[in-house]
PDB file of C-alpha atoms in Angstrom:
ATOM      1  CA  MET A1086       0.000   0.000   0.000  1.00  0.00           C
ATOM      2  CA  ASN A1087       2.575   2.528  -1.187  1.00  0.00           C
ATOM      3  CA  THR A1088       0.398   5.437  -2.224  1.00  0.00           C
ATOM      4  CA  PRO A1089       3.152   7.524  -3.891  1.00  0.00           C
ATOM      5  CA  ALA A1090       4.228   4.562  -6.050  1.00  0.00           C
ATOM      6  CA  GLN A1091       0.600   3.732  -6.899  1.00  0.00           C
ATOM      7  CA  PHE A1092      -0.021   7.384  -7.790  1.00  0.00           C
ATOM      8  CA  ASP A1093       2.999   7.242 -10.110  1.00  0.00           C
ATOM      9  CA  GLN A1094       1.648   4.128 -11.839  1.00  0.00           C
ATOM     10  CA  ILE A1095      -1.747   5.752 -12.388  1.00  0.00           C
ATOM     11  CA  GLU A1096      -0.045   8.943 -13.580  1.00  0.00           C
ATOM     12  CA  LYS A1097       1.970   6.924 -16.106  1.00  0.00           C
ATOM     13  CA  ILE A1098      -1.192   5.334 -17.527  1.00  0.00           C
ATOM     14  CA  CYS A1099      -2.877   8.741 -17.853  1.00  0.00           C
ATOM     15  CA  PHE A1100       0.195  10.520 -19.222  1.00  0.00           C
ATOM     16  CA  ASP A1101       0.808   7.795 -21.809  1.00  0.00           C
ATOM     17  CA  LEU A1102      -2.712   8.252 -23.170  1.00  0.00           C
ATOM     18  CA  PHE A1103      -2.414  12.057 -23.056  1.00  0.00           C
ATOM     19  CA  SER A1104       0.888  11.835 -24.978  1.00  0.00           C
ATOM     20  CA  LYS A1105      -0.516   9.498 -27.636  1.00  0.00           C
ATOM     21  CA  LYS A1106      -3.554  11.713 -28.163  1.00  0.00           C
ATOM     22  CA  ALA A1107      -1.227  14.725 -28.452  1.00  0.00           C
ATOM     23  CA  VAL A1108       0.410  12.954 -31.392  1.00  0.00           C
ATOM     24  CA  ASP A1109      -2.934  12.023 -32.990  1.00  0.00           C
ATOM     25  CA  TYR A1110      -4.846  15.263 -32.352  1.00  0.00           C
ATOM     26  CA  GLY A1111      -2.229  17.830 -31.414  1.00  0.00           C
ATOM     27  CA  THR A1112      -3.514  20.232 -28.800  1.00  0.00           C
ATOM     28  CA  ALA A1113      -6.951  20.816 -30.325  1.00  0.00           C
ATOM     29  CA  TRP A1114      -8.345  20.821 -26.762  1.00  0.00           C
ATOM     30  CA  ARG A1115      -6.754  24.273 -26.325  1.00  0.00           C
ATOM     31  CA  ILE A1116      -9.834  25.745 -28.033  1.00  0.00           C
ATOM     32  CA  LEU A1117     -12.084  24.522 -25.179  1.00  0.00           C
ATOM     33  CA  ARG A1118     -13.224  27.045 -22.612  1.00  0.00           C
ATOM     34  CA  ILE A1119     -12.959  26.100 -18.944  1.00  0.00           C
ATOM     35  CA  SER A1120     -16.720  25.585 -18.749  1.00  0.00           C
ATOM     36  CA  SER A1121     -16.552  23.136 -21.670  1.00  0.00           C
ATOM     37  CA  LEU A1122     -13.831  21.139 -19.926  1.00  0.00           C
ATOM     38  CA  THR A1123     -15.884  21.136 -16.725  1.00  0.00           C
ATOM     39  CA  ASP A1124     -18.874  19.810 -18.675  1.00  0.00           C
ATOM     40  CA  GLN A1125     -16.738  17.120 -20.335  1.00  0.00           C
ATOM     41  CA  ILE A1126     -15.514  15.936 -16.929  1.00  0.00           C
ATOM     42  CA  TYR A1127     -19.090  16.047 -15.635  1.00  0.00           C
ATOM     43  CA  ILE A1128     -20.269  13.792 -18.479  1.00  0.00           C
ATOM     44  CA  LYS A1129     -17.555  11.254 -17.653  1.00  0.00           C
ATOM     45  CA  ALA A1130     -18.315  11.299 -13.915  1.00  0.00           C
ATOM     46  CA  GLN A1131     -22.053  11.003 -14.576  1.00  0.00           C
ATOM     47  CA  ARG A1132     -21.421   8.000 -16.848  1.00  0.00           C
ATOM     48  CA  ILE A1133     -19.396   6.330 -14.095  1.00  0.00           C
ATOM     49  CA  ARG A1134     -22.222   6.905 -11.615  1.00  0.00           C
ATOM     50  CA  SER A1135     -24.781   5.578 -14.086  1.00  0.00           C
ATOM     51  CA  ILE A1136     -22.750   2.399 -14.657  1.00  0.00           C
ATOM     52  CA  GLN A1137     -22.290   1.981 -10.904  1.00  0.00           C
ATOM     53  CA  GLU A1138     -26.021   2.295 -10.303  1.00  0.00           C
ATOM     54  CA  LYS A1139     -27.153   0.138 -13.242  1.00  0.00           C
ATOM     55  CA  GLY A1140     -24.395  -2.430 -12.892  1.00  0.00           C
ATOM     56  CA  ILE A1141     -23.869  -2.653 -16.638  1.00  0.00           C
ATOM     57  CA  ALA A1142     -22.410  -0.577 -19.453  1.00  0.00           C
ATOM     58  CA  LYS A1143     -23.854  -0.776 -22.957  1.00  0.00           C
ATOM     59  CA  VAL A1144     -20.865   0.996 -24.505  1.00  0.00           C
ATOM     60  CA  ASP A1145     -17.761  -1.187 -24.489  1.00  0.00           C
ATOM     61  CA  GLU A1146     -15.707   1.128 -22.286  1.00  0.00           C
ATOM     62  CA  GLY A1147     -15.563   0.561 -18.590  1.00  0.00           C
ATOM     63  CA  ILE A1148     -15.167   2.840 -15.619  1.00  0.00           C
ATOM     64  CA  VAL A1149     -11.349   2.999 -15.553  1.00  0.00           C
ATOM     65  CA  PRO A1150     -11.073   4.771 -18.952  1.00  0.00           C
ATOM     66  CA  GLU A1151     -13.575   7.358 -17.715  1.00  0.00           C
ATOM     67  CA  PHE A1152     -11.459   8.040 -14.615  1.00  0.00           C
ATOM     68  CA  ILE A1153      -8.429   8.433 -16.911  1.00  0.00           C
ATOM     69  CA  GLY A1154     -10.433  10.972 -18.908  1.00  0.00           C
ATOM     70  CA  ILE A1155     -11.411  12.820 -15.732  1.00  0.00           C
ATOM     71  CA  ILE A1156      -7.761  13.115 -14.728  1.00  0.00           C
ATOM     72  CA  ASN A1157      -6.584  14.209 -18.164  1.00  0.00           C
ATOM     73  CA  TYR A1158      -9.360  16.745 -18.729  1.00  0.00           C
ATOM     74  CA  SER A1159      -8.741  18.161 -15.242  1.00  0.00           C
ATOM     75  CA  VAL A1160      -5.074  18.678 -16.088  1.00  0.00           C
ATOM     76  CA  MET A1161      -6.119  20.324 -19.365  1.00  0.00           C
ATOM     77  CA  ALA A1162      -8.380  22.666 -17.397  1.00  0.00           C
ATOM     78  CA  LEU A1163      -5.517  23.630 -15.095  1.00  0.00           C
ATOM     79  CA  ILE A1164      -3.350  24.343 -18.146  1.00  0.00           C
ATOM     80  CA  GLN A1165      -6.120  26.484 -19.633  1.00  0.00           C
ATOM     81  CA  LEU A1166      -6.445  28.394 -16.361  1.00  0.00           C
ATOM     82  CA  GLU A1167      -2.740  29.215 -16.516  1.00  0.00           C
ATOM     83  CA  ILE A1168      -2.161  30.063 -20.159  1.00  0.00           C
ATOM     84  CA  GLY A1169      -5.656  30.943 -21.301  1.00  0.00           C
ATOM     85  CA  VAL A1170      -7.892  29.500 -23.985  1.00  0.00           C
ATOM     86  CA  ALA A1171      -6.647  29.526 -27.560  1.00  0.00           C
ATOM     87  CA  ASP A1172      -9.033  31.411 -29.790  1.00  0.00           C
ATOM     88  CA  SER A1173      -7.462  30.224 -33.041  1.00  0.00           C
ATOM     89  CA  TYR A1174      -5.052  27.740 -34.530  1.00  0.00           C
ATOM     90  CA  GLU A1175      -2.234  30.160 -33.824  1.00  0.00           C
ATOM     91  CA  GLY A1176      -2.910  29.812 -30.100  1.00  0.00           C
ATOM     92  CA  MET A1177      -2.153  26.110 -30.056  1.00  0.00           C
ATOM     93  CA  ILE A1178       0.927  24.851 -28.231  1.00  0.00           C
ATOM     94  CA  SER A1179       3.218  22.022 -29.226  1.00  0.00           C
ATOM     95  CA  ALA A1180       2.640  18.514 -27.956  1.00  0.00           C
ATOM     96  CA  GLU A1181       5.958  18.765 -26.100  1.00  0.00           C
ATOM     97  CA  GLU A1182       4.931  21.952 -24.318  1.00  0.00           C
ATOM     98  CA  ALA A1183       1.581  20.381 -23.424  1.00  0.00           C
ATOM     99  CA  LYS A1184       3.352  17.332 -21.976  1.00  0.00           C
ATOM    100  CA  GLN A1185       5.649  19.538 -19.894  1.00  0.00           C
ATOM    101  CA  LEU A1186       2.676  21.468 -18.537  1.00  0.00           C
ATOM    102  CA  TYR A1187       0.874  18.177 -17.854  1.00  0.00           C
ATOM    103  CA  GLN A1188       3.829  17.001 -15.762  1.00  0.00           C
ATOM    104  CA  LYS A1189       3.874  20.294 -13.841  1.00  0.00           C
ATOM    105  CA  TYR A1190       0.225  19.984 -12.820  1.00  0.00           C
ATOM    106  CA  ILE A1191       0.185  16.259 -12.108  1.00  0.00           C
ATOM    107  CA  HIS A1192       3.233  16.665  -9.866  1.00  0.00           C
ATOM    108  CA  HIS A1193       1.508  19.498  -8.026  1.00  0.00           C
ATOM    109  CA  ALA A1194      -1.547  17.248  -7.580  1.00  0.00           C
ATOM    110  CA  LYS A1195       0.688  14.512  -6.160  1.00  0.00           C
ATOM    111  CA  ALA A1196       2.340  16.920  -3.700  1.00  0.00           C
ATOM    112  CA  LEU A1197      -1.096  18.089  -2.553  1.00  0.00           C
ATOM    113  CA  MET A1198      -2.242  14.476  -2.202  1.00  0.00           C
ATOM    114  CA  LEU A1199       0.795  13.601  -0.070  1.00  0.00           C
ATOM    115  CA  ASN A1200       0.142  16.547   2.254  1.00  0.00           C
ATOM    116  CA  LYS A1201      -3.542  15.705   2.603  1.00  0.00           C
ATOM    117  CA  ASN A1202      -2.797  12.009   3.102  1.00  0.00           C
ATOM    118  CA  HIS A1203      -0.492  12.979   5.946  1.00  0.00           C
ATOM    119  CA  ASP A1204      -3.237  14.995   7.611  1.00  0.00           C
ATOM    120  CA  TYR A1205      -6.135  12.634   6.884  1.00  0.00           C
ATOM    121  CA  GLY A1206      -4.271   9.358   7.417  1.00  0.00           C
ATOM    122  CA  GLU A1207      -5.248   7.981   3.997  1.00  0.00           C
ATOM    123  CA  ALA A1208      -8.917   7.831   4.983  1.00  0.00           C
ATOM    124  CA  TRP A1209      -9.769   7.425   1.288  1.00  0.00           C
ATOM    125  CA  ARG A1210      -8.587   3.807   1.456  1.00  0.00           C
ATOM    126  CA  ASN A1211     -11.707   3.007   3.518  1.00  0.00           C
ATOM    127  CA  MET A1212     -14.028   4.748   1.068  1.00  0.00           C
ATOM    128  CA  ARG A1213     -16.048   3.124  -1.674  1.00  0.00           C
ATOM    129  CA  VAL A1214     -15.389   3.939  -5.326  1.00  0.00           C
ATOM    130  CA  GLU A1215     -19.028   5.067  -5.501  1.00  0.00           C
ATOM    131  CA  SER A1216     -18.347   7.662  -2.797  1.00  0.00           C
ATOM    132  CA  LEU A1217     -15.271   8.893  -4.648  1.00  0.00           C
ATOM    133  CA  THR A1218     -17.444   9.290  -7.753  1.00  0.00           C
ATOM    134  CA  ASP A1219     -20.038  11.257  -5.790  1.00  0.00           C
ATOM    135  CA  ILE A1220     -17.365  13.576  -4.379  1.00  0.00           C
ATOM    136  CA  ILE A1221     -16.031  14.211  -7.892  1.00  0.00           C
ATOM    137  CA  LEU A1222     -19.565  15.104  -9.020  1.00  0.00           C
ATOM    138  CA  MET A1223     -19.968  17.424  -6.017  1.00  0.00           C
ATOM    139  CA  LYS A1224     -16.648  19.142  -6.847  1.00  0.00           C
ATOM    140  CA  LEU A1225     -17.843  19.592 -10.441  1.00  0.00           C
ATOM    141  CA  LEU A1226     -21.082  21.195  -9.269  1.00  0.00           C
ATOM    142  CA  ARG A1227     -18.999  23.534  -7.112  1.00  0.00           C
ATOM    143  CA  ILE A1228     -16.864  24.457 -10.125  1.00  0.00           C
ATOM    144  CA  LYS A1229     -19.986  25.082 -12.211  1.00  0.00           C
ATOM    145  CA  GLN A1230     -21.335  27.417  -9.508  1.00  0.00           C
ATOM    146  CA  ILE A1231     -18.034  29.305  -9.330  1.00  0.00           C
ATOM    147  CA  GLU A1232     -18.022  29.564 -13.130  1.00  0.00           C
ATOM    148  CA  ASP A1233     -21.591  30.887 -13.027  1.00  0.00           C
ATOM    149  CA  ASN A1234     -20.353  33.438 -10.460  1.00  0.00           C
ATOM    150  CA  GLU A1235     -17.669  34.488 -12.975  1.00  0.00           C
ATOM    151  CA  GLY A1236     -14.942  33.012 -10.770  1.00  0.00           C
ATOM    152  CA  ASN A1237     -15.883  35.036  -7.702  1.00  0.00           C
ATOM    153  CA  THR A1238     -15.985  33.336  -4.309  1.00  0.00           C
ATOM    154  CA  THR A1239     -16.414  34.749  -0.822  1.00  0.00           C
ATOM    155  CA  VAL A1240     -14.851  32.055   1.359  1.00  0.00           C
ATOM    156  CA  SER A1241     -14.409  29.062  -0.922  1.00  0.00           C
ATOM    157  CA  GLU A1242     -11.375  27.679  -2.682  1.00  0.00           C
ATOM    158  CA  GLY A1243     -11.057  28.603  -6.324  1.00  0.00           C
ATOM    159  CA  ILE A1244     -11.674  26.518  -9.394  1.00  0.00           C
ATOM    160  CA  ASP A1245      -8.100  25.243  -9.531  1.00  0.00           C
ATOM    161  CA  ALA A1246      -8.284  23.731  -6.033  1.00  0.00           C
ATOM    162  CA  ASN A1247     -11.373  21.778  -7.049  1.00  0.00           C
ATOM    163  CA  TYR A1248      -9.664  20.438 -10.191  1.00  0.00           C
ATOM    164  CA  TYR A1249      -6.718  19.266  -8.088  1.00  0.00           C
ATOM    165  CA  ASP A1250      -9.111  17.491  -5.713  1.00  0.00           C
ATOM    166  CA  ILE A1251     -10.879  15.872  -8.670  1.00  0.00           C
ATOM    167  CA  ILE A1252      -7.556  14.578  -9.990  1.00  0.00           C
ATOM    168  CA  ASN A1253      -6.690  13.067  -6.639  1.00  0.00           C
ATOM    169  CA  TYR A1254     -10.100  11.501  -6.032  1.00  0.00           C
ATOM    170  CA  ALA A1255      -9.975   9.977  -9.522  1.00  0.00           C
ATOM    171  CA  VAL A1256      -6.475   8.623  -8.817  1.00  0.00           C
ATOM    172  CA  PHE A1257      -7.756   7.107  -5.566  1.00  0.00           C
ATOM    173  CA  ALA A1258     -10.627   5.445  -7.429  1.00  0.00           C
ATOM    174  CA  MET A1259      -8.236   4.028 -10.022  1.00  0.00           C
ATOM    175  CA  ILE A1260      -5.903   2.742  -7.296  1.00  0.00           C
ATOM    176  CA  LYS A1261      -8.836   0.942  -5.686  1.00  0.00           C
ATOM    177  CA  LEU A1262     -10.039  -0.449  -9.024  1.00  0.00           C
ATOM    178  CA  ILE A1263      -6.648  -1.507 -10.379  1.00  0.00           C
ATOM    179  CA  PHE A1264      -4.754  -2.643  -7.290  1.00  0.00           C
ATOM    180  CA  TYR A1265      -7.573  -4.198  -5.228  1.00  0.00           C
ATOM    181  CA  ILE A1266      -9.234  -6.421  -7.828  1.00  0.00           C
TER     182      ILE A1266
END
């Protein structure tokens, strides 16, 4: 139960897919506004919840690929928050630059996870994957509310903090699904 090593294995899976898609599609995702990325993550989380509740998927993609998508789209959102949304082809970045930014944000997510695990004693290990899914959906609804408030909050964490939490909850779910089966 070495959480940092398990995080690294999950990160490798997600980064490998991100890198391959960067070759196939470039950085076309740079055109997406933050709200569009939030909605894309929401769709993936809602699909996971639907499969969990129904017990069956009619599309031949399971829950793990959806958690990978949640992680990767969350990293994309963090990148967009930093460098802004591209409004044309000229605003695209290279696949290499995107991969470097990906590494920056995933490493920040890991550092945050390690600090929280220290304080919370890895309580997530006793949680159900369904609960992790619900928390991701709650975080997404929080982000949507902050977006609707044009980014303004009075006492709450910002959008970026919620994306980092989503990444870590999705990693926890993948650890439980991959390493405990």
